[in-house]
Coordinates of C-alpha atoms and ligand atoms in Angstrom, one line a residue:
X1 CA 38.4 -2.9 10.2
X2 CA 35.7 -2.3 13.1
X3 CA 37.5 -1.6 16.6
X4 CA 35.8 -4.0 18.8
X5 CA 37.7 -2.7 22.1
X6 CA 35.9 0.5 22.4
X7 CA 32.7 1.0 24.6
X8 CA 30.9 2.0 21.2
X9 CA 32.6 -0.2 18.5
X10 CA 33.4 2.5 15.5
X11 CA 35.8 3.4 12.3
X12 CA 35.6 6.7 12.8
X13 CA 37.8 7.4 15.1
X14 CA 35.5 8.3 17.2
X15 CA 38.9 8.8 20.3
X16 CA 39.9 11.8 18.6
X17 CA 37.0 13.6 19.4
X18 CA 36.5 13.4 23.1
X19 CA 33.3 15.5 23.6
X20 CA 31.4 14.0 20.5
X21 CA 32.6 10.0 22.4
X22 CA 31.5 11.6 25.7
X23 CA 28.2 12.8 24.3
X24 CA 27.7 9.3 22.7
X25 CA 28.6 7.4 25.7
X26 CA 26.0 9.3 27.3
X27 CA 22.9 8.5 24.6
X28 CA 24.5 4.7 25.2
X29 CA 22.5 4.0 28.7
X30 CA 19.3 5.4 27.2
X31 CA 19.4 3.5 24.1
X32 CA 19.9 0.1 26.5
X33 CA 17.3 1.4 28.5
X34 CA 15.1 2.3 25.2
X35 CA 16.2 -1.2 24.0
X36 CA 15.3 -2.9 27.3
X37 CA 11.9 -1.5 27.0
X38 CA 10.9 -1.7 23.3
X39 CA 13.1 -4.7 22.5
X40 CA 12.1 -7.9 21.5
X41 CA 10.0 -8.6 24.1
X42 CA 11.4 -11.6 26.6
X43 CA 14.5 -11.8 24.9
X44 CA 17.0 -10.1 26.9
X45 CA 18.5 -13.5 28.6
X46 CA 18.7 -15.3 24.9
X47 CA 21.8 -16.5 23.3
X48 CA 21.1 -15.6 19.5
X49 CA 23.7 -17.4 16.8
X50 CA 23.8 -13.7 15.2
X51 CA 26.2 -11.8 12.5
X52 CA 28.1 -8.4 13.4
X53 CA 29.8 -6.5 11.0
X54 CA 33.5 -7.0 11.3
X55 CA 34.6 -4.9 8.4
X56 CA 32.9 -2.2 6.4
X57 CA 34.7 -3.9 2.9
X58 CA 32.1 -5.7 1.0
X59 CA 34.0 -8.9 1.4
X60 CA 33.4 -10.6 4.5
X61 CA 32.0 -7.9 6.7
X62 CA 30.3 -10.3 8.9
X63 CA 30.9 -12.3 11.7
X64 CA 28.3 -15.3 13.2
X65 CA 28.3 -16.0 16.8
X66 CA 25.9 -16.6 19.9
X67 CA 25.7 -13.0 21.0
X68 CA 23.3 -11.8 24.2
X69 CA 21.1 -9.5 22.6
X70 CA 21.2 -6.6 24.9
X71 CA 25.6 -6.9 24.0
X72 CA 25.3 -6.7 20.7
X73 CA 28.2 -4.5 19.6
X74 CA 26.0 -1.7 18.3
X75 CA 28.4 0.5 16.3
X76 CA 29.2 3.1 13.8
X77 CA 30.4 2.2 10.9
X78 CA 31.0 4.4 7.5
X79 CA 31.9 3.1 4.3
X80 CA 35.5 4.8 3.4
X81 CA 36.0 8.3 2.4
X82 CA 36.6 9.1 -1.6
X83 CA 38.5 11.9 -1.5
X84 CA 37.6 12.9 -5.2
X85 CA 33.8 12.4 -4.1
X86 CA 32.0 15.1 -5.8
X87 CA 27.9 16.7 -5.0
X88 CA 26.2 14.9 -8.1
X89 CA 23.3 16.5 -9.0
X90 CA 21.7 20.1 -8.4
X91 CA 22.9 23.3 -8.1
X92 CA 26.2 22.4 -6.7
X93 CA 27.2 19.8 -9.2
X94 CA 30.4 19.4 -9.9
X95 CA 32.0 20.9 -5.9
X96 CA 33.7 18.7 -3.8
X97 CA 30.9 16.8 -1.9
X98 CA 30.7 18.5 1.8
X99 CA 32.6 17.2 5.0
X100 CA 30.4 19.6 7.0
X101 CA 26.9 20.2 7.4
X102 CA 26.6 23.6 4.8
X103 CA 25.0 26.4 7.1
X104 CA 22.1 27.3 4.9
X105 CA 21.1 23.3 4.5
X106 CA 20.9 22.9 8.5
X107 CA 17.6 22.2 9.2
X108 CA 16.7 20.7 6.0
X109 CA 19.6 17.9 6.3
X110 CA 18.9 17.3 10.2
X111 CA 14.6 16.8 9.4
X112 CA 15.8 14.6 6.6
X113 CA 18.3 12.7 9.1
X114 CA 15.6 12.7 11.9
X115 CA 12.8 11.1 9.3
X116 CA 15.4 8.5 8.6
X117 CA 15.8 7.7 12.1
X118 CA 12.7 7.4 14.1
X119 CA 12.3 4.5 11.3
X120 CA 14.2 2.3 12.7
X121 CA 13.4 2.1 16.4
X122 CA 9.4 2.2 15.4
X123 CA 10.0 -0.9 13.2
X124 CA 11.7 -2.9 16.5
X125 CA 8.3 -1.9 18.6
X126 CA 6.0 -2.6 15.9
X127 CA 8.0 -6.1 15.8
X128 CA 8.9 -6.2 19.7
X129 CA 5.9 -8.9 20.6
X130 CA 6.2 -11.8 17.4
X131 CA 9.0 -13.7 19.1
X132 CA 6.2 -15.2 21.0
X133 CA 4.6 -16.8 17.7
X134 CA 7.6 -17.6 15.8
X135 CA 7.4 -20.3 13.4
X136 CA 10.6 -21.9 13.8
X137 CA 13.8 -20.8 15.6
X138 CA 15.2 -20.3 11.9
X139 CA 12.6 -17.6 12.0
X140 CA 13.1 -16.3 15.6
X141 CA 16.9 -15.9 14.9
X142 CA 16.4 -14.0 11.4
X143 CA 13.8 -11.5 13.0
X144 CA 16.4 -10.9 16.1
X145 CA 18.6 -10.1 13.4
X146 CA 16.6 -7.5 11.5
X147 CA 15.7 -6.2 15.2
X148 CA 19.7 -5.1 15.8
X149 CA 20.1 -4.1 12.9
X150 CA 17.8 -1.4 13.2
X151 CA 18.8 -0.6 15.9
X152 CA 22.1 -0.4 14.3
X153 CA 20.8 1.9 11.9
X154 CA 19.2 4.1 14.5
X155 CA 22.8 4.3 16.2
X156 CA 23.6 5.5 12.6
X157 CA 21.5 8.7 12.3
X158 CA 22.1 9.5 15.8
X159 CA 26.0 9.8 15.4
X160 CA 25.1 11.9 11.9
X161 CA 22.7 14.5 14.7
X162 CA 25.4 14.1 18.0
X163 CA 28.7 15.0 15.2
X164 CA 27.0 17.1 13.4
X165 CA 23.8 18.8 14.7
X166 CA 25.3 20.2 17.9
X167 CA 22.7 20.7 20.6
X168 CA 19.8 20.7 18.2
X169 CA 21.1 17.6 16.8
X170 CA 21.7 16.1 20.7
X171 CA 17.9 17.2 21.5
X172 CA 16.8 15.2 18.4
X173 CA 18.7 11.7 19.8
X174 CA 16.9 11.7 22.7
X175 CA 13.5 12.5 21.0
X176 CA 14.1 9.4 18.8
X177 CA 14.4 7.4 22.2
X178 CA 11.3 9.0 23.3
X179 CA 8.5 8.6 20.2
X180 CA 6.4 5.2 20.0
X181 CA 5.6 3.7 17.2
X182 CA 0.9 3.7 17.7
X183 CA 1.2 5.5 20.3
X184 CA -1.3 8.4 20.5
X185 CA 0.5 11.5 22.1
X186 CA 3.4 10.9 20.8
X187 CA 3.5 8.7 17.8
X188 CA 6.3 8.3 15.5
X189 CA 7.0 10.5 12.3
X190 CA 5.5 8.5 9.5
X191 CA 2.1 6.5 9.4
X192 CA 3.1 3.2 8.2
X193 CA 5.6 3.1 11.0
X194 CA 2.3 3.5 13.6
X195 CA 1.1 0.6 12.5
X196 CA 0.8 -2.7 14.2
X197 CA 2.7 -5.7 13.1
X198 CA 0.3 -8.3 14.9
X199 CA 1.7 -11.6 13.2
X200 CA 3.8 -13.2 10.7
X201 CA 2.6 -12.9 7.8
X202 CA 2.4 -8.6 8.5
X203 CA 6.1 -8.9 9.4
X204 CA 7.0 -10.6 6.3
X205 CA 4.9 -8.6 4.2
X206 CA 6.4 -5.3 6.3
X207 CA 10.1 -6.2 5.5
X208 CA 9.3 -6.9 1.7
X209 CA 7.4 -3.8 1.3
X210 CA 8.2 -1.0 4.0
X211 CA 12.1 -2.4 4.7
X212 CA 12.0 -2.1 0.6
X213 CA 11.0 2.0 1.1
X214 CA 14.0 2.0 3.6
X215 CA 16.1 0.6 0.6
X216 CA 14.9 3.3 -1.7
X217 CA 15.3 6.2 0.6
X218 CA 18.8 5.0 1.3
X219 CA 19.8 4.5 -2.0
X220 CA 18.6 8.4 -2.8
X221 CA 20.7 9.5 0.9
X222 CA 23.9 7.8 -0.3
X223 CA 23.8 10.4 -3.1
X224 CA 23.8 12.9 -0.6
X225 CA 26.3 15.6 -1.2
X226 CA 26.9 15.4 2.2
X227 CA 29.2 13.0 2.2
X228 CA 29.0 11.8 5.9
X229 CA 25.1 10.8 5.2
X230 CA 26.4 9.0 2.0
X231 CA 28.8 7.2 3.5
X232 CA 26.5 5.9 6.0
X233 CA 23.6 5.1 4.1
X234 CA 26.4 3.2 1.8
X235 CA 26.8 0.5 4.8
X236 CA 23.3 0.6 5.8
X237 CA 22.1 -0.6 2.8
X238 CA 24.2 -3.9 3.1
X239 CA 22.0 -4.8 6.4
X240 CA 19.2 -3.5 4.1
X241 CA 19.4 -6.5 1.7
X242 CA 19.0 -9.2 4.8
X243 CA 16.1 -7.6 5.6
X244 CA 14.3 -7.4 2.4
X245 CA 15.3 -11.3 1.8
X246 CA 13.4 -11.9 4.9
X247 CA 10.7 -10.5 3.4
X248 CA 10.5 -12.2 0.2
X249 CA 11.4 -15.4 1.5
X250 CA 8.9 -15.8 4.1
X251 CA 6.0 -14.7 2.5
X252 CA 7.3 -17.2 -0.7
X253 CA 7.7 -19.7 1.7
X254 CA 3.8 -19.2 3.2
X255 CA 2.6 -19.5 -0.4
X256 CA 4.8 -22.5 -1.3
X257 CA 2.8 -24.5 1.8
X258 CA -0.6 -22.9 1.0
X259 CA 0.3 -24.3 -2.5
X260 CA 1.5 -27.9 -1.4
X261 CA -1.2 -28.8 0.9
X262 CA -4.1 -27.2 -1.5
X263 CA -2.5 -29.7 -3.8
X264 CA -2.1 -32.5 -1.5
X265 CA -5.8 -32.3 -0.6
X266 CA -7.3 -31.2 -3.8
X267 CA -8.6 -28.1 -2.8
X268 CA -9.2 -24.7 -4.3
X269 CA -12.0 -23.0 -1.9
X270 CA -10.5 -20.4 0.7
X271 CA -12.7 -22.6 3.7
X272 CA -11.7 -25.7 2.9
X273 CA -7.8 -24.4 2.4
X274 CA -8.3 -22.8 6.2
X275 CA -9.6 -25.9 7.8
X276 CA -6.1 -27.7 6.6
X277 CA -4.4 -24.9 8.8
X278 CA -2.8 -22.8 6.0
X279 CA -3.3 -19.1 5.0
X280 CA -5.6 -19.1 1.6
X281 CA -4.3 -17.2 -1.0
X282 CA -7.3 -14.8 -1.1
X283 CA -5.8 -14.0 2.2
X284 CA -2.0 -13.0 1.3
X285 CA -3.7 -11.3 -1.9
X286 CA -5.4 -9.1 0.7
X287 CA -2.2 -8.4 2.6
X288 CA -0.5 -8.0 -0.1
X289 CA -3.1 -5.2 -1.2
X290 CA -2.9 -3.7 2.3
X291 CA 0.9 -2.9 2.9
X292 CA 1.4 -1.8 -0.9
X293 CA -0.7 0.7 -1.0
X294 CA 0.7 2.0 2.9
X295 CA 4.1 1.9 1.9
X296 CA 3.1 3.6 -1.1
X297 CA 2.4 6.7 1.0
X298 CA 5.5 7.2 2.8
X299 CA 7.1 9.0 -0.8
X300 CA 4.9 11.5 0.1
X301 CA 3.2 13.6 -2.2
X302 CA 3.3 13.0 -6.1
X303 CA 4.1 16.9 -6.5
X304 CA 6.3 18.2 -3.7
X305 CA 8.3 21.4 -3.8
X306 CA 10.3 19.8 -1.0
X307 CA 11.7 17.2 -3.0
X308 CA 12.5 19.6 -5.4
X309 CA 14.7 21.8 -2.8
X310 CA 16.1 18.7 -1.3
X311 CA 17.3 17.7 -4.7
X312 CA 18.3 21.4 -6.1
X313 CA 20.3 21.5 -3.0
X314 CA 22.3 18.5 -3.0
X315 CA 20.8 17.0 -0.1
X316 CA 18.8 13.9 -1.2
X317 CA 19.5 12.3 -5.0
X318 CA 17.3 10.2 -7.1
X319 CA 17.3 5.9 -7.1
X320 CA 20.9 5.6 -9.2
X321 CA 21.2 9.2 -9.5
X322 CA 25.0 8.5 -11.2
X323 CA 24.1 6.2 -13.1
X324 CA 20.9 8.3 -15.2
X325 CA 22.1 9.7 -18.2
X326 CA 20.5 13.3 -18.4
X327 CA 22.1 16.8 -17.0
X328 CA 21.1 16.0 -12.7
X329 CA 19.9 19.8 -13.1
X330 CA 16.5 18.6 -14.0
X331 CA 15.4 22.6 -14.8
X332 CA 13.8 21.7 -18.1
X333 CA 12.9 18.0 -17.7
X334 CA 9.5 17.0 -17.4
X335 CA 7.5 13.8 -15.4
X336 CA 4.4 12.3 -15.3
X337 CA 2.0 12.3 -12.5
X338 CA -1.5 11.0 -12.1
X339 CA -4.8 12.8 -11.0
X340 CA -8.4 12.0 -10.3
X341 CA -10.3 14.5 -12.3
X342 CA -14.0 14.5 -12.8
X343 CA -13.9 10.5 -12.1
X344 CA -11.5 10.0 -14.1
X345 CA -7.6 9.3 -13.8
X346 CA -5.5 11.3 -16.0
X347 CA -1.8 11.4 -16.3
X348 CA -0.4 14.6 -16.8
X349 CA 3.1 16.4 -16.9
X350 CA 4.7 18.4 -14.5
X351 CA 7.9 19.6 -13.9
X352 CA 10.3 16.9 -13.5
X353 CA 11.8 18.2 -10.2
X354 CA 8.6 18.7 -8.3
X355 CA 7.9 15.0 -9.3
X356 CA 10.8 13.3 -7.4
X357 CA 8.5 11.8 -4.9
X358 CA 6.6 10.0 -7.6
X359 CA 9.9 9.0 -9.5
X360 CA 11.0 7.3 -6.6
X361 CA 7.5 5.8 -5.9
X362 CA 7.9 4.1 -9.6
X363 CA 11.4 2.9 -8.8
X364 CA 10.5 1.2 -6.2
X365 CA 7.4 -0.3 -7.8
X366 CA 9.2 -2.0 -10.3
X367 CA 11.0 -3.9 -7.9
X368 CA 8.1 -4.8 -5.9
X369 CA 6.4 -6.0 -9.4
X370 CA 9.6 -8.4 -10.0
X371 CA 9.6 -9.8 -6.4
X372 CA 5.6 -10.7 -6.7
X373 CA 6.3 -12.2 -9.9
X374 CA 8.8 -14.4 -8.0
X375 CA 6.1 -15.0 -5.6
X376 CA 4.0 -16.0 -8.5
X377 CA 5.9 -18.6 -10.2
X378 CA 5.9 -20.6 -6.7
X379 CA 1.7 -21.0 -7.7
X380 CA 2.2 -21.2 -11.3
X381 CA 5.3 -24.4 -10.6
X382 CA 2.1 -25.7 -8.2
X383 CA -0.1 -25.4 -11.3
X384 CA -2.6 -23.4 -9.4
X385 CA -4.6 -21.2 -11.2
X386 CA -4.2 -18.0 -9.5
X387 CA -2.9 -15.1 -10.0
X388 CA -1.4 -12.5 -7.8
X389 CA -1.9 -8.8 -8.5
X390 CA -0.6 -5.5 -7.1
X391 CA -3.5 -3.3 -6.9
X392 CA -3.7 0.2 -8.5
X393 CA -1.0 2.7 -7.1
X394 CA -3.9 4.7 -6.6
X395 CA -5.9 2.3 -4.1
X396 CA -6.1 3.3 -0.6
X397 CA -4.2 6.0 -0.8
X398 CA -4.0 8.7 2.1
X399 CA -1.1 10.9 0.6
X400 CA -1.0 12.5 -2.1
X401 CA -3.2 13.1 -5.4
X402 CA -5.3 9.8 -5.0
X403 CA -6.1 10.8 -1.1
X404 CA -9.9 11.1 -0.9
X405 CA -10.4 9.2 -4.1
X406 CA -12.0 6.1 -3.8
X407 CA -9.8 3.5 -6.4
X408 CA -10.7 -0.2 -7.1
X409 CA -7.7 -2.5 -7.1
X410 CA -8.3 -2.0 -10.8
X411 CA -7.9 1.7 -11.0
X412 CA -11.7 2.1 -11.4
X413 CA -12.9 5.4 -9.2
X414 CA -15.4 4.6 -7.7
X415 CA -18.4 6.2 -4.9
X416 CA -17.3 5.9 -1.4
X417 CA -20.3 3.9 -0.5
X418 CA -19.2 1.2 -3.6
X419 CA -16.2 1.2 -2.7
X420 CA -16.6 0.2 0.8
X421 CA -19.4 -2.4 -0.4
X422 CA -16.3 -4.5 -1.6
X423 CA -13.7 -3.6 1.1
X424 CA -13.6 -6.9 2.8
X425 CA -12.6 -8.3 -0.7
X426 CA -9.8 -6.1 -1.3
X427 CA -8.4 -5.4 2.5
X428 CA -7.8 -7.7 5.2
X429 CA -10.8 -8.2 7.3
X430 CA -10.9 -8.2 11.2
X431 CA -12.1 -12.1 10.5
X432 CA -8.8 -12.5 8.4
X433 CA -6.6 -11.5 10.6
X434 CA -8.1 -13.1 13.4
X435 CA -8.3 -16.2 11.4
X436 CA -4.0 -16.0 10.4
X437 CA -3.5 -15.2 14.3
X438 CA -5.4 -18.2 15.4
X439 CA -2.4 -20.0 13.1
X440 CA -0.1 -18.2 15.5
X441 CA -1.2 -18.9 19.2
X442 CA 2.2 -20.5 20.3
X443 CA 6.0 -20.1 19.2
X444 CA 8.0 -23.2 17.0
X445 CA 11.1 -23.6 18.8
X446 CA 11.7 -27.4 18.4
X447 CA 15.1 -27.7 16.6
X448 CA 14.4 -28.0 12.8
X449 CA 10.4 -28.0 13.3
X450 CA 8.8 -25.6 11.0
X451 CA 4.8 -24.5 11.9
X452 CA 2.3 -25.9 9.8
X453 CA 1.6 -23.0 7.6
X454 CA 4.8 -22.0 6.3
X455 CA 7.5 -24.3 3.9
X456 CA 11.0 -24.3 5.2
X457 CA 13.2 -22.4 3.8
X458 CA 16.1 -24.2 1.4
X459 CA 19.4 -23.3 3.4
X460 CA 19.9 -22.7 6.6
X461 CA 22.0 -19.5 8.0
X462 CA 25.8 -19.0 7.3
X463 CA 25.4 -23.0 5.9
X464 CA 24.3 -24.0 9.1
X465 CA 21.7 -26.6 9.3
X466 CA 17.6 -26.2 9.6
X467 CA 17.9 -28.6 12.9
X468 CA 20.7 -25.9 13.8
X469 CA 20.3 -24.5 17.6
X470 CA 19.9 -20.6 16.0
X471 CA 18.6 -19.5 19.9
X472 CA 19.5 -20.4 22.9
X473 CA 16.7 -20.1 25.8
X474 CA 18.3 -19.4 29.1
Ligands
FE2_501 FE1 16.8 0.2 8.8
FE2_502 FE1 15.5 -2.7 7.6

């Protein structure tokens, strides 16, 4: 269980340890101030009906009640120890997995933590203005919760730099209070996470596809050999899963209205579905197309000696690393990787180390491909005739071999000058988002009431009604 009566809520004893509690206390003020600032913006006097992990068991960890956002019991929770915990994979296989931070592995293990962490505060700015659009208080509650909960998770990584990283690792904390996600001198680590989230249909889009990266780097941290980081990105992943349902459910709950009024009315042309006040499907194909192929990018590079030394080393596994049946040495295994030689895309085989980034990449594609199936058969039960598609993991690509390749959602490489002829087909168009904003102008806060442009979802929260009062304005 969780102790609740400490200034920072923890079960990790964190009284034993009176200079790492001290240090803590001390990052506490500047993450309320950080919070304050970057927050949900306006929300700081609201009474949100919100959950807080009570336990780190996977029975039961969570615990509803109207909390004021700005006391949310931020904490730091760990899933147990396994004493017989062993490093899985690389050239340490088989030792007992590491209580302490190996020397040589330092700075590698505290970038890795750091990349991790500046994450989860960007998402909350990128996020920190939709309040003010929400399409229901159902909606408003659930992104308040996904707010905390990164912050939670940024709380995370900093106790992993404060207990473990010393002074280099303090330094760090406050640098990931001081970064801004889009902001120009001092922006936050990766790309996607400088990007705005200007309305709803981004945000639900950004937790299905980039909250889903978060999912997949976690899951390759919790086979850490350092055991600390596993154990951490163990309970992380738990809040991980609310997130991602966020995701999927919104945007499948866009499409299901889209569908019911194009029905309804009898209409198929993208105008004539916009003047009925609904997003067209063209539309969420185009957003769709946009944040795939950005999330994409933050693997990094298809062939990366880093991700070979990060895995060779123990520090960072694969998706399921335990549960792949092959040596987790990887020396003579092989991988394939694609390439854009003279036009043409070929795959090719390279060493299966260097190829983790990719591997990763694919894992995670195949989940995305199941959750847009989902999204499909919401058209298909409409019988509309349209299909949704994930592009070409080689369109719009600013990492790795397809950067500076022109791709068609097809995989067709194309001229720079063609490909940009057809841009505003494929990519959300300044008119596009202007048009799903216009949708947006005011926040939904009636109890039960649900904006025009989105179904309601089928159960309320913790089997709480829709009409249920999920935020209190003060
Ligand atoms: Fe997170
Ligand atoms: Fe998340």
């Amino acid at each position: 269980m969780i102790n609740y009566t400490e200034r920072i809520p923890n079960n990790v004893d964190l009284g034993r340890d009176r200079v790492l509690q001290r240090a803590l206390e001390h990052w506490q003020p500047a993450y309320l101030n950080w919070w304050f600032d970057m927050g949900p913006n306006e929300s700081h006097s609201y009474k949100v009906y919100l959950r807080t992990a009570i336990s780190v068991e996977t029975d039961g960890w969570a615990q509803f009640d109207y909390v004021q956002m700005p006391e949310y019991r931020w904490g730091i929770f760990l899933q147990p120890r396994d004493e017989k915990r062993q490093v899985n994979f690389g050239t340490h296989k088989g030792d007992p997995a590491w209580q302490d931070v190996p020397g040589e592995y330092r700075s590698t293990l505290r970038r890795i933590i750091v990349t991790q962490g500046d994450t989860e505060p960007a998402s909350v700015e990128q996020q920190r203005l939709l309040g003010a659009s929400c399409p229901s208080m159902y909606d408003l509650r659930n992104i308040f919760q996904v707010n905390v909960e990164e912050g939670r998770h940024l709380w995370a990584m900093v106790y992993l730099l404060h207990r473990y990283f010393g002074r280099d690792g303090r330094e760090e904390a406050e640098a990931l209070l001081e970064r801004r996600s889009g902001d120009t001198d001092n922006p936050r680590i990766l790309g996607a996470f400088n990007e705005p989230t200007p309305d709803w249909l981004s945000f639900y889009m950004f937790t299905f596809f980039t909250d889903r990266d978060g999912k997949f780097q976690l899951c390759a941290l919790a086979e850490s050999g350092f055991d600390p980081l596993a154990r951490t990105c163990r309970f992380m992943l738990t809040e991980e899963a609310h997130h991602m349902f966020v995701g999927e459910s919104g945007v499948s709950r866009i499409i299901q209205r889209t569908c019911e009024v194009m029905k309804e009315n009898k209409v198929e042309d993208p105008s004539d579905v916009r003047a009925l006040g609904v997003i067209d499907l063209q539309t969420i194909q185009k957003y769709i197309n946009f944040h795939y192929s950005v999330t994409l990018d933050l693997y990094g590079s298809d062939v990366s000696s880093n991700a070979a030394n990060y895995y060779t080393s123990g520090l960072k596994g694969r998706f399921g690393e335990t549960k792949i049946g092959d040596d987790h040495i990887l020396t003579d295994a092989e991988y394939p990787v694609s390439e854009v030689i003279n036009g043409k895309i070929v795959e090719k085989k390279v060493p299966a180390l260097t190829a983790l980034n990719e591997r990763l990449r694919d894992d995670y594609i195949e989940e995305i491909e199941a959750g847009l199936g989902r999204w499909q058969r919401v058209i298909d039960q409409a019988g509309i005739p349209f299909r949704l598609t994930l592009p070409h993991k080689g369109f719009h690509r600013a990492i790795g071999n397809f950067a500076g390749h022109w791709i068609s959602p097809d995989g067709e490489v194309l001229t720079e000058e063609a490909w940009k002829k057809h841009e505003s087909e494929w990519m959300p168009s300044d008119a596009d988002r202007t048009y799903v904003q216009s949708l947006m102008s005011g926040r939904v806060v009636e109890l039960g009431k649900f904006a025009n442009w989105i179904a309601p979802p089928l159960r309320g929260v913790n089997q709480k009604p829709l009409n249920f009062e999920y935020v209190r304005f003060n």
